[in-house]
Amino acid sequence: MNITLHVWRQKDAKSKGRFVKYEADDISPDMSFLEMLDVVNERLVLEGEEPIAVDHDCREGICGTCGVVINGRAHGPRERTTVCQLHMRSFRDGDAIWIEPWRAKAFPVIKDLIVDRGALDRIIAAGGFISAPTGSASDANAIPVPKENADLAMDAAACIGCGACVAACRNASAMLFTSAKVAQLGLLPQGQPERYIRVKKMVAQMDLESFGNCTNHGDCEAVCPKAVSVDNIARLNRDFIKSTLIADRRVAVGVEGAG
Amino acid sequence: MESSAISVAVGASAAKRGGYVGAFYGSTVGKKVVMAVTGVILVLFVIGHMIGNLQIYLGAESLNHYAELLRELGHGGLIWVVRGGLLAAVVLHIWSATALTLGSWAARPIGYRRRQQWQESTYASRTMRWGGPILFLFIVYHLLHLTTGTVHGDFVVGDVYHNVIAGFSIWWVSAIYIVAQFALGLHLYHGVWSMLQTLGLSHASYNRLRMGFAIFVTFIVVAGNISIPLAVLTGAVS
Ligand code: HEM
Ligand code: FES
């Protein structure tokens, strides 16, 4: 198949970017989207041009590294599918495909289609973990966990931190990401001791990173490759309200590298 | 990006500076909660107001008597308490909406070239920021029209029934009211659902009902209110 690409090219964080048109001919419908870009890049290199910079790692939909906006939709047209798992058969011969990086103030473009998602890491660093003395692993069933909670926590933990929720959100809000990271721990016994201080710390960090404000549109869940539910946002809101009204632990926190 | 330690205003450090209220309202969730709580107040008000309005179908005496009752409860003091509360709710609602909206606009300085494809968002959810100001303009007009009579050509103090009939007999006045109700409907349809989400009212056992609840509240309020100008225009009440 023959495809026309319009790709965002930007030399580095400081340069101004623009769309560049490429004709991608003889593309197999069995190629993944990234393989298609590999082919285009190989040809660019042979022509002595700079290849298109695009983030990827596992290429099996689990690491969350890949992610671009394809024809106005984060991760492209297929539901529950990362860019690396998207195949060219999802497009038609002769299609024009626009490829853009995630757009958010909190995700500055590093080069072409690659953005810096460090803001998400700093939200985790602010409290998205449990403080536990390490040692030998404890017995698996030492702490009883209700099956329903285990399932819900697992669903939230499916978040791979790709940032598509932010990219698709009209408000560039990181609520779905943050709520998944809050809820996966809040639903389990091990997460309880720090539950109410965690939500405060993580929301505070999210606000510091200049993400936008959620207005419950739900586009985040629709583009999420793991279909993380907006129910988690309600869980975050609930914990945040409780943490203000009834939780009384007082702590000051500091996070390195917020910018 | 410099690597500097930034202390986040939570817990004790926030309590020392802005206090808990400051830390709460300073956050995105806190402002949303203020919108939701003031939203609940406004929703309860529009439901009550709509039911009061329906008394027009009971005739001039009932409606005028009801209006008089409202004005005289608590030696004429209660109405001012309620008005003060509503004013505070509207001010806080708009203040928070503005702060959140400006923050969201700043959060995406460079937009997408290809218009975003919406998957889940609705026309109602995307027009909250237009619908809100339209509602505000309508509220101002409505107060000048049927409360103070300033923009009413034929206003009789105390004769609410007459003022409504005379006002709605002019087709474009009715049109303004009807259009405003559709704007209110859109705002409520997304707002009621959004408010449940913001307040954390989500549970597997009733989540399926939340959208239905929003549609129900919206339909009742909009249909009840719109029926009145329609009834006047068609001569069903006169
Ligand atoms: C007076 C001018 C008004 C403005 C400027 C305004 C603006 C807004 C905005 C921008 C939102 C947030 C959008 C979102 O969450 O998606 C909102 C939410 C809401 N509004 Fe209004 N609005 C106004 C009047 C009203 C009225 C009269 C009512 C009730 C009848 C109302 C009820 C609500 C509710 C229930 C919400 C949802 C709160 C939440 O998301 O938690 N608003 N409004
Ligand atoms: S490259 Fe790992 S999820 Fe796509």
Coordinates of C-alpha atoms and ligand atoms in Angstrom, one line a residue:
Chain A
M1 CA 0.0 0.0 0.0
N2 CA 1.0 3.6 -0.6
I3 CA 0.6 6.1 2.2
T4 CA 1.2 9.9 2.5
L5 CA 2.6 10.9 5.9
H6 CA 2.6 14.3 7.4
V7 CA 5.0 14.1 10.3
W8 CA 5.9 16.7 12.9
R9 CA 9.6 17.4 12.7
Q10 CA 11.3 19.4 15.4
K11 CA 15.1 19.5 15.7
D12 CA 15.2 19.9 19.5
A13 CA 13.3 21.3 22.4
K14 CA 14.2 24.9 21.5
S15 CA 13.6 24.8 17.8
K16 CA 10.3 25.5 16.1
G17 CA 8.7 22.4 14.5
R18 CA 6.7 21.9 11.4
F19 CA 5.0 19.2 9.4
V20 CA 6.9 17.5 6.7
K21 CA 5.3 15.4 4.0
Y22 CA 6.7 11.9 3.1
E23 CA 5.4 9.5 0.5
A24 CA 5.6 6.0 2.0
D25 CA 5.3 3.6 -0.9
D26 CA 5.2 -0.2 -0.9
I27 CA 4.1 -0.6 2.6
S28 CA 2.9 -4.1 3.6
P29 CA -0.4 -4.1 5.5
D30 CA 1.1 -6.7 7.8
M31 CA 3.7 -4.2 9.1
S32 CA 3.1 -2.6 12.5
F33 CA 2.9 1.2 12.5
L34 CA 6.4 1.4 14.0
E35 CA 7.8 -1.0 11.3
M36 CA 6.3 1.3 8.7
L37 CA 8.2 4.2 10.3
D38 CA 11.4 2.0 10.4
V39 CA 11.1 1.5 6.6
V40 CA 10.5 5.2 6.1
N41 CA 13.5 6.0 8.3
E42 CA 15.7 3.5 6.5
R43 CA 14.9 5.2 3.2
L44 CA 15.6 8.6 4.8
V45 CA 19.0 7.5 6.1
L46 CA 19.9 6.1 2.6
E47 CA 19.0 9.5 1.2
G48 CA 21.3 11.1 3.7
E49 CA 18.4 12.7 5.7
E50 CA 17.8 12.8 9.4
P51 CA 15.4 9.9 10.4
I52 CA 12.2 10.6 12.2
A53 CA 12.7 10.4 16.0
V54 CA 10.0 8.3 17.6
D55 CA 9.9 6.7 21.1
H56 CA 9.5 2.9 21.4
D57 CA 10.9 0.0 23.4
C58 CA 9.1 -3.2 24.0
R59 CA 7.0 -3.2 20.9
E60 CA 4.6 -5.5 22.5
G61 CA 2.2 -3.0 24.2
I62 CA 3.5 -3.3 27.7
C63 CA 6.2 -0.7 28.4
G64 CA 4.3 2.5 27.5
T65 CA 7.2 4.1 25.7
C66 CA 5.6 4.5 22.3
G67 CA 2.8 6.9 21.7
V68 CA 1.9 9.5 19.1
V69 CA -1.3 11.2 17.9
I70 CA -2.4 9.7 14.6
N71 CA -5.0 11.5 12.7
G72 CA -6.1 13.3 15.8
R73 CA -6.4 10.3 18.0
A74 CA -3.9 9.2 20.6
H75 CA -2.4 5.8 19.6
G76 CA -4.3 5.8 16.4
P77 CA -7.7 4.4 15.3
R78 CA -7.8 1.1 17.2
E79 CA -9.3 0.8 20.7
R80 CA -7.1 -0.6 23.4
T81 CA -4.1 -0.6 21.2
T82 CA -0.7 1.1 21.5
V83 CA 1.0 2.5 18.4
C84 CA 3.5 -0.5 18.5
Q85 CA 0.5 -2.9 18.3
L86 CA -1.3 -1.0 15.6
H87 CA -0.9 -2.5 12.1
M88 CA -1.0 -0.9 8.7
R89 CA -4.1 -3.0 7.8
S90 CA -6.0 -0.5 10.0
F91 CA -5.4 2.0 7.2
R92 CA -6.4 2.1 3.6
D93 CA -4.2 2.4 0.5
G94 CA -3.7 6.0 -0.4
D95 CA -4.5 7.3 3.1
A96 CA -3.0 10.5 4.4
I97 CA -1.8 10.0 7.9
W98 CA -0.9 13.0 10.2
I99 CA 1.5 12.1 13.0
E100 CA 1.9 14.5 15.9
P101 CA 3.6 14.3 19.3
W102 CA 1.6 14.3 22.6
R103 CA 0.7 18.0 23.1
A104 CA 0.9 19.3 26.7
K105 CA 2.9 21.9 28.5
A106 CA 3.9 19.2 30.9
F107 CA 5.3 17.1 28.0
P108 CA 7.9 19.3 26.3
V109 CA 8.9 17.9 22.9
I110 CA 12.5 16.7 22.9
K111 CA 12.8 15.9 19.2
D112 CA 10.2 15.2 16.5
L113 CA 7.7 12.9 18.0
I114 CA 9.5 12.3 21.3
V115 CA 8.3 14.1 24.4
D116 CA 9.6 14.2 27.9
R117 CA 7.2 12.4 30.2
G118 CA 9.3 12.9 33.3
A119 CA 6.3 14.7 34.9
L120 CA 4.5 11.4 35.2
D121 CA 7.5 9.9 36.9
R122 CA 7.6 12.7 39.4
I123 CA 4.0 12.2 40.3
I124 CA 4.8 8.6 41.1
A125 CA 7.9 9.7 43.1
A126 CA 5.7 12.0 45.1
G127 CA 3.8 9.1 46.7
G128 CA 2.9 6.4 44.2
F129 CA 4.5 3.6 46.2
I130 CA 4.2 1.9 49.5
S131 CA 7.0 2.2 52.1
A132 CA 7.8 -1.3 53.1
P133 CA 10.9 -2.8 54.7
T134 CA 12.3 -5.2 52.1
G135 CA 13.5 -8.6 52.9
S136 CA 12.4 -12.0 51.9
A137 CA 9.0 -12.0 50.2
S138 CA 6.2 -12.6 52.6
D139 CA 3.8 -15.5 52.3
A140 CA 1.4 -14.8 49.4
N141 CA -1.7 -15.3 51.4
A142 CA -0.6 -13.8 54.7
I143 CA -2.7 -10.7 54.1
P144 CA -6.2 -11.5 52.8
V145 CA -7.4 -9.4 49.8
P146 CA -11.0 -9.5 48.6
K147 CA -11.1 -10.9 45.1
E148 CA -13.1 -7.9 43.8
N149 CA -10.5 -5.5 45.2
A150 CA -7.7 -7.5 43.7
D151 CA -9.3 -7.4 40.3
L152 CA -10.0 -3.6 40.5
A153 CA -6.5 -2.9 41.7
M154 CA -5.1 -5.0 38.8
D155 CA -7.2 -3.1 36.3
A156 CA -5.8 0.2 37.6
A157 CA -2.3 -1.3 37.7
A158 CA -2.6 -2.1 34.0
C159 CA -1.7 1.6 33.3
I160 CA 1.6 1.6 31.4
G161 CA 2.2 5.3 31.9
C162 CA 2.2 6.1 28.1
G163 CA 0.5 9.5 28.6
A164 CA -2.2 9.0 26.0
C165 CA -4.8 10.1 28.5
V166 CA -3.1 13.5 28.8
A167 CA -2.7 13.7 25.1
A168 CA -6.3 13.0 24.4
C169 CA -7.8 15.1 27.2
R170 CA -9.2 18.5 26.0
N171 CA -7.8 19.9 29.2
A172 CA -4.4 18.1 29.1
S173 CA -5.2 16.8 32.5
A174 CA -3.3 13.8 34.0
M175 CA -6.2 12.8 36.2
L176 CA -6.6 9.3 34.7
F177 CA -2.9 8.5 35.1
T178 CA -2.7 9.9 38.6
S179 CA -5.9 8.2 39.7
A180 CA -4.8 4.8 38.4
K181 CA -1.6 5.1 40.4
V182 CA -3.6 6.3 43.5
A183 CA -6.3 3.6 43.2
Q184 CA -4.1 0.6 42.5
L185 CA -2.7 1.0 46.0
G186 CA -5.8 2.4 47.8
L187 CA -7.7 -0.8 46.9
L188 CA -5.2 -3.0 48.6
P189 CA -4.4 -3.5 52.3
Q190 CA -0.8 -2.8 51.8
G191 CA -1.7 0.7 50.5
Q192 CA -3.8 1.7 53.5
P193 CA -1.2 3.2 55.9
E194 CA -0.2 5.9 53.4
R195 CA -3.5 6.1 51.5
Y196 CA -4.6 9.6 52.5
I197 CA -1.3 11.3 52.5
R198 CA -0.4 9.7 49.2
V199 CA -3.4 11.2 47.4
K200 CA -2.5 14.7 48.7
K201 CA 1.1 14.4 47.7
M202 CA 0.4 13.0 44.2
V203 CA -2.3 15.6 43.4
A204 CA 0.0 18.4 44.6
Q205 CA 2.7 17.1 42.4
M206 CA 0.3 16.8 39.4
D207 CA -0.7 20.4 39.9
L208 CA 2.9 21.5 40.1
E209 CA 3.6 19.9 36.7
S210 CA 1.1 22.3 35.0
F211 CA -1.3 19.7 33.7
G212 CA -4.8 20.9 33.1
N213 CA -8.0 20.3 35.1
C214 CA -10.3 17.4 34.6
T215 CA -13.9 18.1 33.5
N216 CA -14.9 14.5 33.2
H217 CA -15.1 14.2 29.4
G218 CA -14.0 10.6 29.4
D219 CA -11.8 10.8 26.3
C220 CA -8.9 9.5 28.4
E221 CA -10.5 6.2 29.0
A222 CA -11.5 5.8 25.4
V223 CA -7.9 6.2 24.1
C224 CA -6.2 4.3 27.0
P225 CA -4.6 1.2 25.5
K226 CA -5.3 -0.6 28.8
A227 CA -8.9 0.8 29.1
V228 CA -8.2 2.1 32.6
S229 CA -11.6 3.3 33.9
V230 CA -12.6 6.8 34.9
D231 CA -14.0 5.1 38.0
N232 CA -10.5 5.5 39.3
I233 CA -10.9 9.3 39.0
A234 CA -13.9 9.1 41.3
R235 CA -11.8 7.0 43.7
L236 CA -9.1 9.7 43.7
N237 CA -11.6 12.5 44.3
R238 CA -13.1 10.5 47.2
D239 CA -9.8 9.9 48.8
F240 CA -8.8 13.5 48.3
I241 CA -12.0 14.8 50.0
K242 CA -11.6 12.3 52.8
S243 CA -7.9 13.3 53.3
T244 CA -8.9 16.9 53.7
L245 CA -12.0 16.3 55.9
I246 CA -10.9 13.5 58.2
A247 CA -7.4 12.3 57.8
D248 CA -5.1 14.0 60.2
R249 CA -1.6 12.9 59.4
R250 CA 0.7 15.9 58.7
V251 CA 3.8 15.7 56.6
A252 CA 5.9 17.9 54.4
V253 CA 7.3 16.4 51.3
G254 CA 9.8 17.3 48.7
V255 CA 10.3 15.9 45.3
E256 CA 13.4 16.3 43.3
G257 CA 13.4 17.7 39.9
A258 CA 10.0 19.2 39.4
G259 CA 10.1 21.9 36.8
Chain B
M1 CA 14.9 21.2 33.6
E2 CA 16.7 22.1 36.8
S3 CA 16.9 19.6 39.5
S4 CA 15.7 21.6 42.5
A5 CA 13.9 20.3 45.5
I6 CA 10.4 21.7 45.6
S7 CA 8.4 21.3 48.7
V8 CA 4.8 20.5 48.0
A9 CA 2.2 22.3 50.1
V10 CA 0.5 19.4 51.9
G11 CA -0.1 18.6 55.5
A12 CA 1.8 20.7 58.0
S13 CA 3.7 22.9 55.6
A14 CA 0.5 23.8 53.9
A15 CA -1.3 24.3 57.2
K16 CA 1.3 26.8 58.2
R17 CA 0.9 28.8 55.0
G18 CA -2.5 28.7 53.5
G19 CA -4.0 26.4 56.0
Y20 CA -6.0 23.3 55.1
V21 CA -8.6 25.3 53.3
G22 CA -5.9 27.0 51.2
A23 CA -4.3 23.7 50.4
F24 CA -7.6 22.2 49.4
Y25 CA -8.9 25.0 47.3
G26 CA -5.4 25.5 45.8
S27 CA -5.6 22.1 44.2
T28 CA -7.4 21.1 41.1
V29 CA -9.6 18.6 43.0
G30 CA -10.5 21.2 45.6
K31 CA -11.7 23.7 43.0
K32 CA -13.7 20.9 41.3
V33 CA -15.3 20.0 44.6
V34 CA -16.3 23.7 45.1
M35 CA -17.9 23.6 41.6
A36 CA -19.7 20.4 42.4
V37 CA -21.0 21.5 45.8
T38 CA -22.2 24.9 44.5
G39 CA -23.5 23.0 41.5
V40 CA -25.6 20.8 43.8
I41 CA -27.0 24.0 45.5
L42 CA -27.9 25.5 42.1
V43 CA -29.4 22.2 40.8
L44 CA -31.6 21.9 44.0
F45 CA -32.6 25.5 43.5
V46 CA -33.6 25.1 39.8
I47 CA -35.7 22.0 40.7
G48 CA -37.5 23.9 43.5
H49 CA -37.9 26.9 41.3
M50 CA -39.4 24.9 38.5
I51 CA -41.9 23.2 40.8
G52 CA -42.8 26.7 42.1
N53 CA -43.3 27.9 38.6
L54 CA -45.6 25.1 37.7
Q55 CA -48.2 26.7 40.1
I56 CA -49.1 28.9 37.2
Y57 CA -51.4 26.1 36.2
L58 CA -53.3 26.4 39.4
G59 CA -54.3 29.9 38.5
A60 CA -53.5 33.5 39.4
E61 CA -54.4 33.3 43.0
S62 CA -52.3 30.2 43.8
L63 CA -49.2 31.6 42.1
N64 CA -49.5 35.1 43.5
H65 CA -50.1 33.7 47.0
Y66 CA -47.1 31.4 46.7
A67 CA -44.9 34.4 45.6
E68 CA -46.2 36.4 48.5
L69 CA -45.4 33.6 50.9
L70 CA -41.8 33.4 49.7
R71 CA -41.4 37.1 50.2
E72 CA -42.8 37.1 53.7
L73 CA -41.3 34.0 55.3
G74 CA -39.3 34.8 58.3
H75 CA -40.7 38.4 58.4
G76 CA -39.3 38.9 54.9
G77 CA -35.8 37.9 55.9
L78 CA -35.6 34.3 54.6
I79 CA -35.7 35.3 51.0
W80 CA -32.6 37.5 51.5
V81 CA -30.8 34.6 53.2
V82 CA -31.6 32.3 50.3
R83 CA -30.7 35.0 47.8
G84 CA -27.4 35.6 49.6
G85 CA -26.6 31.9 49.5
L86 CA -27.4 31.6 45.8
L87 CA -25.3 34.6 45.0
A88 CA -22.4 33.1 46.9
A89 CA -22.9 29.8 45.1
V90 CA -22.9 31.5 41.7
V91 CA -19.9 33.6 42.5
L92 CA -17.9 30.6 43.8
H93 CA -19.0 28.4 40.9
I94 CA -17.9 31.0 38.3
W95 CA -14.7 31.8 40.1
S96 CA -13.6 28.2 40.3
A97 CA -14.7 27.6 36.7
T98 CA -12.6 30.5 35.5
A99 CA -9.6 29.4 37.5
L100 CA -9.8 25.8 36.2
T101 CA -10.4 26.9 32.6
L102 CA -7.5 29.2 32.5
G103 CA -5.3 26.5 33.9
S104 CA -6.5 24.0 31.3
W105 CA -5.9 26.4 28.5
A106 CA -2.4 27.1 29.6
A107 CA -1.8 23.4 29.8
R108 CA -1.7 23.0 26.1
P109 CA 0.1 25.9 24.5
I110 CA 0.5 24.1 21.1
G111 CA -2.6 22.4 20.0
Y112 CA -3.1 19.6 17.5
R113 CA -3.0 20.3 13.8
R114 CA -5.5 17.5 13.0
R115 CA -8.6 18.3 15.0
Q116 CA -8.9 15.8 17.9
Q117 CA -11.4 13.1 17.3
W118 CA -13.7 12.9 20.3
Q119 CA -14.5 9.5 21.5
E120 CA -16.4 9.8 24.8
S121 CA -16.9 13.5 25.3
T122 CA -20.3 14.8 24.4
Y123 CA -21.6 18.0 22.9
A124 CA -22.8 18.9 26.4
S125 CA -19.4 18.3 28.0
R126 CA -17.6 20.3 25.4
T127 CA -19.9 23.3 25.7
M128 CA -19.9 23.7 29.5
R129 CA -17.6 26.7 29.1
W130 CA -20.0 28.4 26.7
G131 CA -23.2 27.2 28.3
G132 CA -22.1 28.6 31.7
P133 CA -21.7 32.2 30.5
I134 CA -24.9 32.0 28.5
L135 CA -26.7 30.8 31.6
F136 CA -25.2 33.7 33.5
L137 CA -26.5 36.2 30.9
F138 CA -29.9 34.6 31.0
I139 CA -30.0 34.8 34.9
V140 CA -29.3 38.5 34.7
Y141 CA -32.0 39.0 32.1
H142 CA -34.4 36.9 34.0
L143 CA -33.9 38.9 37.2
L144 CA -34.3 42.2 35.3
H145 CA -37.4 40.8 33.6
L146 CA -39.5 39.0 36.2
T147 CA -37.9 40.0 39.6
T148 CA -37.3 43.8 39.2
G149 CA -39.4 44.3 36.1
T150 CA -36.7 46.7 34.7
V151 CA -36.9 45.3 31.2
H152 CA -40.6 44.3 31.4
G153 CA -42.9 46.6 29.4
D154 CA -46.0 45.9 31.5
F155 CA -44.8 45.1 35.1
V156 CA -47.2 45.1 38.0
V157 CA -45.5 44.8 41.4
G158 CA -46.9 41.8 43.2
D159 CA -48.9 40.4 40.4
V160 CA -46.6 37.6 39.3
Y161 CA -49.3 35.8 37.3
H162 CA -49.9 38.9 35.2
N163 CA -46.2 39.6 34.7
V164 CA -45.6 36.0 33.4
I165 CA -48.5 36.0 31.0
A166 CA -47.8 39.5 29.7
G167 CA -44.1 38.8 29.4
F168 CA -44.4 35.4 27.6
S169 CA -47.1 36.8 25.2
I170 CA -44.3 38.5 23.4
W171 CA -42.9 35.7 21.1
W172 CA -39.2 36.7 21.3
V173 CA -39.3 36.9 25.1
S174 CA -40.6 33.3 25.2
A175 CA -38.0 32.4 22.7
I176 CA -35.2 33.7 25.0
Y177 CA -36.6 31.6 27.8
I178 CA -36.9 28.5 25.7
V179 CA -33.4 28.7 24.3
A180 CA -32.0 29.4 27.8
Q181 CA -33.7 26.2 29.0
F182 CA -31.9 24.2 26.3
A183 CA -28.7 25.7 27.4
L184 CA -29.6 24.8 31.0
G185 CA -30.4 21.3 29.9
L186 CA -27.0 20.8 28.3
H187 CA -25.2 22.2 31.3
L188 CA -27.2 20.0 33.6
Y189 CA -26.9 16.8 31.5
H190 CA -23.1 16.9 31.8
G191 CA -23.0 18.8 35.1
V192 CA -25.1 16.3 37.2
W193 CA -23.0 13.4 36.0
S194 CA -19.8 15.3 36.4
M195 CA -20.7 16.4 39.9
L196 CA -21.3 12.8 41.0
Q197 CA -17.9 11.9 39.7
T198 CA -16.2 14.9 41.3
L199 CA -17.7 14.1 44.7
G200 CA -16.5 10.5 44.4
L201 CA -20.0 9.1 44.2
S202 CA -19.1 6.1 42.2
H203 CA -19.8 2.5 42.9
A204 CA -20.3 -0.6 40.8
S205 CA -23.8 -1.1 42.3
Y206 CA -25.2 2.3 41.0
N207 CA -22.8 3.5 38.3
R208 CA -25.2 2.3 35.6
L209 CA -27.8 4.6 37.0
R210 CA -25.8 7.8 37.1
M211 CA -26.3 8.8 33.5
G212 CA -30.0 8.0 33.7
F213 CA -30.2 10.1 36.9
A214 CA -28.6 13.1 35.0
I215 CA -31.0 12.7 32.1
F216 CA -34.0 12.4 34.5
V217 CA -33.1 15.6 36.4
T218 CA -32.4 17.5 33.1
F219 CA -35.6 16.4 31.5
I220 CA -37.8 17.2 34.5
V221 CA -36.3 20.7 34.9
V222 CA -36.2 21.6 31.2
A223 CA -39.7 20.2 30.3
G224 CA -41.3 21.7 33.3
N225 CA -39.9 25.2 32.6
I226 CA -40.4 25.2 28.8
S227 CA -44.0 24.2 29.2
I228 CA -44.8 27.6 30.7
P229 CA -43.9 29.9 27.8
L230 CA -45.4 27.3 25.4
A231 CA -48.7 27.3 27.4
V232 CA -48.8 31.1 27.3
L233 CA -48.0 31.2 23.5
T234 CA -50.6 28.6 22.7
G235 CA -53.2 30.3 24.9
A236 CA -53.5 27.3 27.2
V237 CA -53.1 29.7 30.2
S238 CA -54.0 33.3 29.9
Ligands
HEM1 C1 -23.9 31.2 36.1 C2 -23.0 30.9 35.3 C3 -22.4 29.5 35.2 C4 -21.1 29.3 34.7 C5 -20.2 30.3 34.2 C6 -20.9 27.9 34.8 C7 -19.8 27.2 34.4 C8 -19.5 25.9 34.6 C9 -18.3 25.2 34.2 C10 -17.2 25.8 33.4 C11 -18.4 23.9 34.7 C12 -17.3 22.9 34.6 C13 -17.5 22.0 33.4 C14 -17.2 20.5 33.7 O1 -17.0 20.1 34.8 O2 -17.3 19.9 32.7 C15 -19.6 23.8 35.4 C16 -20.0 22.7 36.0 C17 -21.3 22.5 36.7 N1 -22.3 23.4 36.7 FE1 -22.2 25.3 36.0 N2 -22.0 27.3 35.4 C18 -23.0 28.3 35.6 C19 -24.2 28.1 36.1 C20 -24.7 26.9 36.6 C21 -26.1 26.7 37.0 C22 -27.2 27.8 37.0 C23 -26.2 25.4 37.5 C24 -27.3 24.6 38.0 C25 -28.5 24.7 37.6 C26 -24.9 24.8 37.3 C27 -24.6 23.5 37.6 C28 -23.4 22.9 37.4 C29 -23.0 21.6 37.8 C30 -23.9 20.6 38.6 C31 -21.7 21.4 37.4 C32 -20.8 20.1 37.6 C33 -19.7 20.3 38.7 C34 -18.7 19.3 38.5 O3 -18.1 19.1 37.5 O4 -18.3 18.7 39.6 N3 -24.0 25.7 36.7 N4 -20.3 25.0 35.3
FES2 S1 6.8 0.2 22.6 FE1 6.3 -0.6 24.5 S2 4.2 -0.2 24.6 FE2 4.6 0.4 22.6

